[in-house]
Coordinates of C-alpha atoms and ligand atoms in Angstrom, one line a residue:
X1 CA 4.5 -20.3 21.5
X2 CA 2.7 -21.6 24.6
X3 CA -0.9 -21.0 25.7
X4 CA 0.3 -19.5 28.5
X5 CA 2.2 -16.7 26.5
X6 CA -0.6 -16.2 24.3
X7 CA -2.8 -15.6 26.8
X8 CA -0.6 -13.1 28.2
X9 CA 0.0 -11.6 25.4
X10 CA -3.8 -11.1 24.6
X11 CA -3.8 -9.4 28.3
X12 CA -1.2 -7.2 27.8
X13 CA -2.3 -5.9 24.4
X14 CA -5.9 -5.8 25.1
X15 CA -4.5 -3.5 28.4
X16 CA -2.8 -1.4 26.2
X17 CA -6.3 -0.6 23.6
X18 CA -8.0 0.2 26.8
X19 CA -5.5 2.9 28.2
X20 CA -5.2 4.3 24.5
X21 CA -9.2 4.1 24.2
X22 CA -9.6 5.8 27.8
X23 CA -6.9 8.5 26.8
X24 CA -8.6 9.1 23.3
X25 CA -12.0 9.7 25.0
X26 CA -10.1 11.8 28.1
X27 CA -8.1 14.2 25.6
X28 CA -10.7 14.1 22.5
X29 CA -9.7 14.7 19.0
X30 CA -6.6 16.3 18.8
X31 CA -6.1 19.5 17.3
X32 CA -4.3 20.7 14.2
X33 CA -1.0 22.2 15.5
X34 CA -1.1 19.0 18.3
X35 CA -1.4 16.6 15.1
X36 CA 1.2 18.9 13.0
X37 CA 3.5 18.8 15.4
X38 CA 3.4 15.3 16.8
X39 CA 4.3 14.9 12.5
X40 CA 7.3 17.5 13.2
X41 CA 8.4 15.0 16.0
X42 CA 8.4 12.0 13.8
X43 CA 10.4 13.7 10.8
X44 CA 13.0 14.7 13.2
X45 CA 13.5 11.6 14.9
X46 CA 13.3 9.7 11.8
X47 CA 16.1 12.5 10.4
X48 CA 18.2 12.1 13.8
X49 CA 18.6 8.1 13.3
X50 CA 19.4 8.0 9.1
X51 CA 22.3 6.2 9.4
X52 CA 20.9 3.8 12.2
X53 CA 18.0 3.1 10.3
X54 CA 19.7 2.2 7.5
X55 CA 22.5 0.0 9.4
X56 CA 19.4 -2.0 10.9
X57 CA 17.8 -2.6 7.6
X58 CA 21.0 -3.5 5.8
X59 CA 21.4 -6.0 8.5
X60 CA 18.6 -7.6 8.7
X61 CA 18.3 -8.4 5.0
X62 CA 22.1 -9.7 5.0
X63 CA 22.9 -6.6 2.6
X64 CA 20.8 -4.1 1.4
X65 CA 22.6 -0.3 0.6
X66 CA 22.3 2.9 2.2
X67 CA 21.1 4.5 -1.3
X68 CA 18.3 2.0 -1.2
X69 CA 17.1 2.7 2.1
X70 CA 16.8 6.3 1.8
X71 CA 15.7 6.2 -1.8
X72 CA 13.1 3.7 -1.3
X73 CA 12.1 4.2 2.5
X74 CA 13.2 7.6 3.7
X75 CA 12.5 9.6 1.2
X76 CA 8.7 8.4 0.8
X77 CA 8.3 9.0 4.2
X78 CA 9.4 12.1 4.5
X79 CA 7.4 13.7 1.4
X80 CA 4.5 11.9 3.1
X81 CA 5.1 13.3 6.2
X82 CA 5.4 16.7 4.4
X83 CA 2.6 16.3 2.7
X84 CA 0.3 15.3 5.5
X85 CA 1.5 18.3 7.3
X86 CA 0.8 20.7 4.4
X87 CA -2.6 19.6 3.9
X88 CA -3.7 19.0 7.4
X89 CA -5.9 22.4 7.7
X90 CA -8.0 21.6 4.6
X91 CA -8.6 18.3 5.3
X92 CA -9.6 18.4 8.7
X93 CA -12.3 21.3 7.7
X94 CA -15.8 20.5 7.9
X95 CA -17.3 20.0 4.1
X96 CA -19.9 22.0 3.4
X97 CA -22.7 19.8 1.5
X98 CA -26.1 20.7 -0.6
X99 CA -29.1 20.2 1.6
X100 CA -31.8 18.4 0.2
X101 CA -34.1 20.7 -1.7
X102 CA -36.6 21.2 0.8
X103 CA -34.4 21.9 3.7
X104 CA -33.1 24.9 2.7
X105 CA -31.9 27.4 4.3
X106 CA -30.9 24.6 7.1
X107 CA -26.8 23.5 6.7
X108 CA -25.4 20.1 6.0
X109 CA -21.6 19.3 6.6
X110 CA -19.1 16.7 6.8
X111 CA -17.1 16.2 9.8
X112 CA -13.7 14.3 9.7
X113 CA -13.5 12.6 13.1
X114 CA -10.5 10.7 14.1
X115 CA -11.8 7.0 14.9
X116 CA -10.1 6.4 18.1
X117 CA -7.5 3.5 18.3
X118 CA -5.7 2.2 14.7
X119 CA -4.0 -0.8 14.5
X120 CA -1.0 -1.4 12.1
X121 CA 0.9 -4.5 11.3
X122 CA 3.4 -4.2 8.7
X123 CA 5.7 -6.4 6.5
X124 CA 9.3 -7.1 6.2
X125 CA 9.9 -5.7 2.3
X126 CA 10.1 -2.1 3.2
X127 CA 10.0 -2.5 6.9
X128 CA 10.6 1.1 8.1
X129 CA 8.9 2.8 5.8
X130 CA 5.2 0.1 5.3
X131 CA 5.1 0.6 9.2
X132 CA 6.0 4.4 9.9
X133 CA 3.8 5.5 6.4
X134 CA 0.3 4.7 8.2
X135 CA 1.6 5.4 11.4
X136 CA 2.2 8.9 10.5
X137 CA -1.6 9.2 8.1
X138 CA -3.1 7.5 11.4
X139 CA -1.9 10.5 13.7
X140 CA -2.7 12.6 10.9
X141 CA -5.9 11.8 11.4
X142 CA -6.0 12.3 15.1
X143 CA -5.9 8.5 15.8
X144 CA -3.9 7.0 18.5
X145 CA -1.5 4.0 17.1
X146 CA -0.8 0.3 18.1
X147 CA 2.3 -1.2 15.7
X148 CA 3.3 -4.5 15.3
X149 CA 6.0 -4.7 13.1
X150 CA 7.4 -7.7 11.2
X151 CA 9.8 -10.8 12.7
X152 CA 11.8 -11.1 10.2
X153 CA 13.7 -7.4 10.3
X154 CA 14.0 -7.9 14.4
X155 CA 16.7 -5.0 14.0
X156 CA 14.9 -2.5 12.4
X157 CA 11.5 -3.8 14.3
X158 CA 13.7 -2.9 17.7
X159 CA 15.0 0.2 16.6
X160 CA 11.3 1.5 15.5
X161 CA 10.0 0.4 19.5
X162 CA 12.7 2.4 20.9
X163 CA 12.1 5.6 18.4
X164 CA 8.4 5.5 19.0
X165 CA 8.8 4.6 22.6
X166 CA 11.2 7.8 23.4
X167 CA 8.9 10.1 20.9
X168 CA 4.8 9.4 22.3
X169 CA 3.4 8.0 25.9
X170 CA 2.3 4.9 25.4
X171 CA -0.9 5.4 25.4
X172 CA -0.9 7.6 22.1
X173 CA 1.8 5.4 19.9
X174 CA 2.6 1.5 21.4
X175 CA 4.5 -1.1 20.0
X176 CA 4.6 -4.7 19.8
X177 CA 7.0 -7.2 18.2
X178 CA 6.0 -11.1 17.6
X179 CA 5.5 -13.0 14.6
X180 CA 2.1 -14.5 13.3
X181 CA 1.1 -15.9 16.6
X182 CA 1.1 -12.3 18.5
X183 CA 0.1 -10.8 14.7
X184 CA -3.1 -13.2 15.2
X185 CA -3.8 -11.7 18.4
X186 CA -3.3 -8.3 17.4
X187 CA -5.6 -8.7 14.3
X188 CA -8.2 -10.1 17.2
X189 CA -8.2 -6.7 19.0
X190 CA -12.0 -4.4 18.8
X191 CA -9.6 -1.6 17.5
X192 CA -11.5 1.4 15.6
X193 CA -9.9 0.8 12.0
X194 CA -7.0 -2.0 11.0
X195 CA -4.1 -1.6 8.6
X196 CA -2.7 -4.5 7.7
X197 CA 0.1 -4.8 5.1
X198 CA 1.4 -8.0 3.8
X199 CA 0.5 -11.5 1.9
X200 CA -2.6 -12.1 1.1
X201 CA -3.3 -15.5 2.6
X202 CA -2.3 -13.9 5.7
X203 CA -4.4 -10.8 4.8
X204 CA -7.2 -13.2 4.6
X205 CA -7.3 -14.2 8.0
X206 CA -6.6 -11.4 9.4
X207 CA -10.0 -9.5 7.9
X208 CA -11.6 -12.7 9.4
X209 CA -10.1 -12.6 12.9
X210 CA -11.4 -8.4 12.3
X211 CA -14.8 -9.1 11.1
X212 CA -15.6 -11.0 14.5
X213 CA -15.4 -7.7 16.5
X214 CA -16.8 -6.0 13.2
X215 CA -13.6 -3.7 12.9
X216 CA -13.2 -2.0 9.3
X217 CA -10.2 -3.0 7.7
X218 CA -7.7 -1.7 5.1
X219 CA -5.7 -4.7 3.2
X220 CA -2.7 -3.7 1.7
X221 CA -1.6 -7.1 -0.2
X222 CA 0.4 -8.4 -3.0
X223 CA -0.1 -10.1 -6.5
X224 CA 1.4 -10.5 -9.6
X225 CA 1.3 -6.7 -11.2
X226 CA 2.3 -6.8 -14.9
X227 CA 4.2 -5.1 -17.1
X228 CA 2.5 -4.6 -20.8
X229 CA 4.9 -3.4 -23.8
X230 CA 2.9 -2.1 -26.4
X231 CA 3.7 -2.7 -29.6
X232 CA 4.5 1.0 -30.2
X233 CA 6.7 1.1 -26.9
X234 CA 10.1 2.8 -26.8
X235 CA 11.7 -0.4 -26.0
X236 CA 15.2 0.2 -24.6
X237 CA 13.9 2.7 -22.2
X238 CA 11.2 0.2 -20.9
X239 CA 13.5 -2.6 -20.5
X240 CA 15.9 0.0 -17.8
X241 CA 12.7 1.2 -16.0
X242 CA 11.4 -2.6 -15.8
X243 CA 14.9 -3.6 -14.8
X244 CA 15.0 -1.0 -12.3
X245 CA 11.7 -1.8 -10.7
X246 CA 12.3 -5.4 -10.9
X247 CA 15.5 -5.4 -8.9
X248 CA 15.2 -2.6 -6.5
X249 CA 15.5 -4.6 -3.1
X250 CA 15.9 -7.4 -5.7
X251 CA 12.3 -8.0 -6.5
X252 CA 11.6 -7.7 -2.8
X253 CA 8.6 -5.0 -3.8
X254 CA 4.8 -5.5 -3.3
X255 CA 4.4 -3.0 -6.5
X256 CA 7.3 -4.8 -8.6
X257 CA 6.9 -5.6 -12.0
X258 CA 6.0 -9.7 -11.5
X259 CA 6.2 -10.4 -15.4
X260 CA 6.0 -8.6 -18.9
X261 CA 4.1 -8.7 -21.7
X262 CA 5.9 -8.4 -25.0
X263 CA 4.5 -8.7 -28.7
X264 CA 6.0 -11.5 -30.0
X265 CA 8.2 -9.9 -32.9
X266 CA 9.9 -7.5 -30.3
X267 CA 10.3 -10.6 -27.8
X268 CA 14.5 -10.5 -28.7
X269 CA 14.4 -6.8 -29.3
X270 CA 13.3 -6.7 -25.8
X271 CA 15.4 -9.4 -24.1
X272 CA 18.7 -7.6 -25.3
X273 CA 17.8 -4.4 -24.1
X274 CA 16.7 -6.0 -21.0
X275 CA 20.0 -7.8 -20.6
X276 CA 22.0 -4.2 -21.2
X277 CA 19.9 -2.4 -18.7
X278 CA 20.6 -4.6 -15.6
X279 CA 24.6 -4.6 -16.7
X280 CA 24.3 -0.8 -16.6
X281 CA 22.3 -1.2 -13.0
X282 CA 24.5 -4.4 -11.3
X283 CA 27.8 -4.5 -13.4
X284 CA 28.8 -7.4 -10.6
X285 CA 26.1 -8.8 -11.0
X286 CA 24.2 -9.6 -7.7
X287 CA 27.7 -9.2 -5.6
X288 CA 27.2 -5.4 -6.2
X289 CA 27.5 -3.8 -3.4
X290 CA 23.9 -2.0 -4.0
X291 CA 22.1 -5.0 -4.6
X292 CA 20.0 -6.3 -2.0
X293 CA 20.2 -9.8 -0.4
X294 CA 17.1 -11.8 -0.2
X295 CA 15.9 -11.7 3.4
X296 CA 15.9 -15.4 4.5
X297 CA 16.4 -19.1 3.9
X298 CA 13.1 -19.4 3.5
X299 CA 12.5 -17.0 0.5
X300 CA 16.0 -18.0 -1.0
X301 CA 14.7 -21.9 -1.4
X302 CA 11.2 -20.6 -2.6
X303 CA 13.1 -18.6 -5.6
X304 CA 15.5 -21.3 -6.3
X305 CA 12.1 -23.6 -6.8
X306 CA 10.5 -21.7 -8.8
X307 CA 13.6 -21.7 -11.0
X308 CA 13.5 -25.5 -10.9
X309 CA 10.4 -26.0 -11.8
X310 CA 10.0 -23.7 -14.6
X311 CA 13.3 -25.1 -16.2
X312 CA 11.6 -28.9 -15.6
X313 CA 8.2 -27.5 -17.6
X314 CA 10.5 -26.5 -20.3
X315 CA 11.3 -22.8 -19.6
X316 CA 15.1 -21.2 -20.7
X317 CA 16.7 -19.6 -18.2
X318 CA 18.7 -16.6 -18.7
X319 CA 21.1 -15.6 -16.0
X320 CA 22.5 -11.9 -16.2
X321 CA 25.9 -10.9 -14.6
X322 CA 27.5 -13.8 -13.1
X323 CA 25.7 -16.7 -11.5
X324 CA 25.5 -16.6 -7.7
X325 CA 26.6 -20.4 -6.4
X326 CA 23.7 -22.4 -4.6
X327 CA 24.1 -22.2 -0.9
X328 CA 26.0 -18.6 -1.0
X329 CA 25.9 -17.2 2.7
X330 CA 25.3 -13.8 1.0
X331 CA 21.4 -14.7 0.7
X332 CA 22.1 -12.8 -3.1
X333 CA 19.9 -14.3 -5.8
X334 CA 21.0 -13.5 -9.2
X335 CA 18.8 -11.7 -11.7
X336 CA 17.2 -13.5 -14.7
X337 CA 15.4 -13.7 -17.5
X338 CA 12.9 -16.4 -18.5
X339 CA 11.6 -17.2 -21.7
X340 CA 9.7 -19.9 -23.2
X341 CA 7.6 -19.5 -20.6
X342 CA 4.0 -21.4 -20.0
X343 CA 1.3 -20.8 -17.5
X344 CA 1.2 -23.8 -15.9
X345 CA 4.7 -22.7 -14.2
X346 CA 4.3 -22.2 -10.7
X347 CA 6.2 -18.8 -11.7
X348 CA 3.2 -17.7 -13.0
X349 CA 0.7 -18.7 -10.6
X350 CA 2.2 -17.1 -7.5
X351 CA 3.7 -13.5 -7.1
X352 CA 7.6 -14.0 -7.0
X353 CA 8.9 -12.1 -5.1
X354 CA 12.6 -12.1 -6.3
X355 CA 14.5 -11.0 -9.1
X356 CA 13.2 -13.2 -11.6
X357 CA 11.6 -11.6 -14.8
X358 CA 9.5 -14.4 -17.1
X359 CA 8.5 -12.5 -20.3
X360 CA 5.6 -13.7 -22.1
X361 CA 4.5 -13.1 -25.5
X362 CA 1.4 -11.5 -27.2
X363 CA 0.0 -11.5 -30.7
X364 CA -3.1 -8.9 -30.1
X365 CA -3.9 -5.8 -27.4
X366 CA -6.9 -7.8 -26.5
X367 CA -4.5 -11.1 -26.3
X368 CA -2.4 -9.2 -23.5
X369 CA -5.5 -8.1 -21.9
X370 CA -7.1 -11.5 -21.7
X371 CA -3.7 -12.6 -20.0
X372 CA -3.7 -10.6 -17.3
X373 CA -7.2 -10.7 -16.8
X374 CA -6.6 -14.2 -16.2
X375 CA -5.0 -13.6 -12.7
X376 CA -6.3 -11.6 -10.1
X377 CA -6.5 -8.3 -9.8
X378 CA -3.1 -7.1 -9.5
X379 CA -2.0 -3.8 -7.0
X380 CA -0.1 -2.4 -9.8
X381 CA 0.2 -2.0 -13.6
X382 CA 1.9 -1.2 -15.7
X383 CA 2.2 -0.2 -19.5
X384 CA 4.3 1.6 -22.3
X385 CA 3.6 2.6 -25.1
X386 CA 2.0 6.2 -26.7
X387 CA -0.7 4.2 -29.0
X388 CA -3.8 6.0 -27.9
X389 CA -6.5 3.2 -28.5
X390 CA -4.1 0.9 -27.5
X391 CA -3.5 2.5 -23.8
X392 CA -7.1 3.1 -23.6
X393 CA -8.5 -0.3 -24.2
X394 CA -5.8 -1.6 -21.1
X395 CA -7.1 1.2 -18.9
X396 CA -10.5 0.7 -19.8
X397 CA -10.4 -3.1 -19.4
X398 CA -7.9 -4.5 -16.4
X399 CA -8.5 -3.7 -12.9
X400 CA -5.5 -3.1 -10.9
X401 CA -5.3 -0.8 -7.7
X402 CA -3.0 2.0 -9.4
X403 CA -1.3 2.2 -13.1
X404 CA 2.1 3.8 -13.9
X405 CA 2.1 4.6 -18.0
X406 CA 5.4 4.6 -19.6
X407 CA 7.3 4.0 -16.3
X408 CA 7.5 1.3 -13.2
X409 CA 7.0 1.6 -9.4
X410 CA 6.6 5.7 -9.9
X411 CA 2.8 5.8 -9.3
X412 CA 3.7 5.0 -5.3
X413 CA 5.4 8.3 -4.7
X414 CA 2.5 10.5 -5.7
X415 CA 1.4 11.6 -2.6
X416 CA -1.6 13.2 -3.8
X417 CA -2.4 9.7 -5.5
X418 CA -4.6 7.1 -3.8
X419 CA -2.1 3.7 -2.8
X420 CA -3.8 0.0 -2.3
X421 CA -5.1 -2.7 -4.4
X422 CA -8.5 -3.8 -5.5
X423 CA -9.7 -7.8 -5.1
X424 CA -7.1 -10.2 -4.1
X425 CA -4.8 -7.5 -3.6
X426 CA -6.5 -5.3 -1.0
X427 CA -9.3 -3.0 -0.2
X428 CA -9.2 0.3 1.3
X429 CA -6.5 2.9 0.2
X430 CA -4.3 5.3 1.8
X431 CA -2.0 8.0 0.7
X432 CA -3.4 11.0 -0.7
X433 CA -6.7 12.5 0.9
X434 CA -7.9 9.0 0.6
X435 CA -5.7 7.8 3.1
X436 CA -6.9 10.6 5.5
X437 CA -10.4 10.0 5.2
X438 CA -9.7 6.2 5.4
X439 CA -8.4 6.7 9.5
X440 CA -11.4 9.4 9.9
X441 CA -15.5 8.9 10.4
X442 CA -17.0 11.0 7.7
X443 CA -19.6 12.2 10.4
X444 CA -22.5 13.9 8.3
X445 CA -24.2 16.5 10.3
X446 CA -27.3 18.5 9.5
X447 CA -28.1 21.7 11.2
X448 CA -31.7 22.2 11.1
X449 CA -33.0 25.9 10.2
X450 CA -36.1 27.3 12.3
X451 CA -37.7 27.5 8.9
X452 CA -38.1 25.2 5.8
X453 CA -40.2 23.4 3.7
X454 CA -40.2 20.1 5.6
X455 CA -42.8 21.6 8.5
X456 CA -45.2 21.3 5.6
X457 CA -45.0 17.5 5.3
X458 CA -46.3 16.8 9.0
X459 CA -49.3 16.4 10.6
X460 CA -51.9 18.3 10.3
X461 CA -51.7 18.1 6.5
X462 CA -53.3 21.1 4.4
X463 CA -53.4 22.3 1.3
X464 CA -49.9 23.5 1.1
X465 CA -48.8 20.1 2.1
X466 CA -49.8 18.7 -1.2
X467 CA -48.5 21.6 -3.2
X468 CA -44.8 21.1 -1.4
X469 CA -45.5 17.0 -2.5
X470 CA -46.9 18.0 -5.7
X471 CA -43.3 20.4 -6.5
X472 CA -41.4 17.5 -4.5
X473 CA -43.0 14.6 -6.5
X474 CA -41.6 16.7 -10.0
Ligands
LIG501 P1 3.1 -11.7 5.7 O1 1.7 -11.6 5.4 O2 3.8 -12.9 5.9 O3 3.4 -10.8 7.1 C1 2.9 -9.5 7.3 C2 2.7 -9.2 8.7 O4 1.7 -10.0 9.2 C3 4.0 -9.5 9.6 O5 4.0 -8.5 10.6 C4 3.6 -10.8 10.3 O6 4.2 -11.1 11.5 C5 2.1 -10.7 10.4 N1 1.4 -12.0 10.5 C6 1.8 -13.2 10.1 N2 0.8 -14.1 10.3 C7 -0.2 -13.4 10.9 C8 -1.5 -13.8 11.3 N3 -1.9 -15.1 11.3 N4 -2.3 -12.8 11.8 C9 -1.9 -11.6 11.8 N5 -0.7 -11.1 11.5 C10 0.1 -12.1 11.0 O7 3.8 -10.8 4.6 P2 5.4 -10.5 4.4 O8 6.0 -11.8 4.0 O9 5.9 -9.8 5.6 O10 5.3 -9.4 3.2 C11 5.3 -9.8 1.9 C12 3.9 -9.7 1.3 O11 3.4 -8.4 1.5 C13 4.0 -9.8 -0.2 O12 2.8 -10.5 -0.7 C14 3.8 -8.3 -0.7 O13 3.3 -8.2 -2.0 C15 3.0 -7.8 0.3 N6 3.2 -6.3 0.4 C16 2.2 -5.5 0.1 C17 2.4 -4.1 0.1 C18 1.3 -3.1 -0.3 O14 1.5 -2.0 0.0 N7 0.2 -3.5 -0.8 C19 3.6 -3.6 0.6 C20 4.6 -4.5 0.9 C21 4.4 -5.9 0.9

């Protein structure tokens, strides 16, 4: 991209966070049946364009199924959307708060004041639903919204501009399409709050193009989020929920199980059942029709690498349902499994991303523990099993942003859960209340009374002054 259209691209996005800040301060905060029913708007349009949606996704990954979209996009966004709407009233409420002893009777509350102007960019994974998920907490919160969508799903990105564009003025919802180079200009914008969902080198500079304007930021990023079989697990059931979670959008999934943990006596026990699950899930194999092509050239040659060199370092690879030929213009990468697997393998350094499972072994709880608490902190984990002690000591002693027990991925469609990652993958959280109060001030105000106890700790002091520091001081 030239200077020139940076430039201008800097221009007409930092025009645009000027008309939405001078609307925001013209209109003020909106209220709750504005708020509800700029949600109503949203869930109707969104209804209104199912199958379009869907086409636009499927096409911009090569192949991804209808089922898939609405299961793993639409229907999160919905029951948020639902959910935001339902809970609206009590969250916008002031909170009523204790007053410090010696201000009583005087009132201290909590006011949840939408910030002004959020900025969103999203990813390409989930690319209706990551962008469209904060949109709709952001206007929740009374907040007006500037998108930029991914690149890489220019269909989908296209079809959100035009939605948005038809359903809010520009200056309460905008839209911008670009790839890192307009992202980089975004993320340079004095907006009020940025929500930025994606990798985390990018996520890294991003929070540093934010931090020179001093704009808060929440980092939804990636990792490698483990899977952890206890020895006590119900094995054939974990192996269909891992298989499931590993190969929705064929490993395309921020939250997808990266690797699992398996004792080392129930290492075959597992691998079988493993093998049966994703027969029962893709009898073709990755040409069924409901498995998901991988979304470039780029990311195809990145999995087949990591293939390559875990076989050089010694690893065995096991393919499952038959093998998809190098080069195929489908962009399908076949499922595996990979054993004899060692950490110096670059597939277990960087989150993968794909439809590759490594299983590693464990002799001890504390062994497994130790292992993942090796890598960063991972945005999800997850571990079966029903040994108490067991299940306690992993709770107790791994940091990851959210857990599922006993099941994969399931932890994301909670709405009343926080979402979001802790370390190297993210800060901040939405979903739930959380992700209310995230796009709000939490203005604390305190309502003096005409009487209190304070009076007594001014000038002139008397003898009631140090009785009220005597009973303070206690
Ligand atoms: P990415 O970081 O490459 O891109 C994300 C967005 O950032 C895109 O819109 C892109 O155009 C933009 N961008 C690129 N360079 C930029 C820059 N220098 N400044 C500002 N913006 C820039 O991520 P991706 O490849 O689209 O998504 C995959 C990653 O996202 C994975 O790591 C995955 O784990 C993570 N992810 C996390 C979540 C979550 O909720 N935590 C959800 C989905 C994906």
């Amino acid at each position: 991209m030239t200077a020139h259209v940076l430039v201008n691209n800097q221009f007409v996005l930092s025009g645009v966070l000027a008309k939405q800040r001078a609307a925001f301060l013209q209109d003020g905060p909106p209220d709750l049946k504005q708020r509800k029913a700029d949600l109503a708007h949203l869930k109707s349009a969104v209804l209104a364009r199912r199958a379009a949606i869907e086409a636009a996704v499927s096409s911009d990954f090569g192949n991804r199924s209808a089922y898939e979209t609405r299961i793993m996009e639409l229907i999160p966004l919905i029951q948020t959307i639902n959910y935001l709407r339902r809970n609206l009233r009590k969250w916008m409420r002031p909170e009523r708060r204790r007053n410090s002893l010696h201000f009583i009777p005087a009132s201290s509350y909590v006011m949840y004041q939408p910030l002004g102007v959020v900025g969103i960019i999203s990813p390409w994974n989930y690319p209706f639903s990551l962008a469209l998920m904060p949109l709709a907490t952001a206007i929740a919160a009374g907040n007006r919204v500037m998108l930029k969508p991914s690149e890489h799903t220019p269909a989908t990105s296209a079809l959100m501009k035009d939605m948005l564009g038809k359903l809010f003025p520009e200056d309460q919802v905008s839209v911008t399409c670009g790839g890192p180079e307009t992202g980089s200009v975004f993320a340079s914008l004095p907006f009020d709050h940025l929500v930025f969902t994606g990798s985390t080198a990018v996520g890294t500079s991003v929070l540093k193009n934010a931090a020179e304007n001093l704009v808060p930021v929440t980092l939804e990023l990636g990792g490698k989020s483990p899977a952890i079989l206890g020895h006590d697990a119900d094995f054939e059931r974990a192996a269909v929920s891992i298989a499931y979670g590993k190969l929705a959008n064929a490993g395309q999934t921020c939250i997808a199980p990266d690797f699992v943990l398996v004792p080392r006596d129930k290492a075959t026990t597992f691998a079988e059942h493993y093998k049966t699950a994703v027969q029962a899930l893709y009898p073709e194999g990755a040409a069924s029709r409901n498995y998901t092509s991988i979304i470039n050239a780029r990311h195809q040659t990145r999995l087949r690498d990591l293939l390559a060199d875990a076989r050089k370092k010694g690893a065995t690879i096991v393919p499952l349902g038959p093998e998809t030929p190098a080069g195929n213009d489908t962009g399908k990468a076949s499922p595996v499994l990979m054993l004899n697997v060692t950490m110096d393998m670059a597939v277990m350094k960087d989150e993968i991303f794909g439809p590759i499972l490594p299983l590693v072994t464990y002799d001890s709880i504390d062994e497994a523990i130790k292992l993942v608490n090796r890598h960063d902190r991972p945005l999800a984990l997850y571990y079966f099993g029903n040994d108490g002690e067991d299940r306690r000591k992993v709770l107790a002693r791994t940091t990851s942003g959210n857990v599922t027990i006993n099941d994969t991925l399931m932890h994301y469609v909670q709405n009343d859960l926080p979402f979001g990652g802790v370390g190297a993958s993210g800060m901040g959280a939405y979903h739930g209340p959380e992700g209310f109060r995230n796009m709000s001030h939490a203005k604390g105000v305190f309502e003096q009374s005409r009487w209190n106890l304070g009076g007594f700790l001014r000038p002139p002091f008397r003898r009631v002054t140090d009785i009220a520091i005597r009973y303070l001081l206690w």
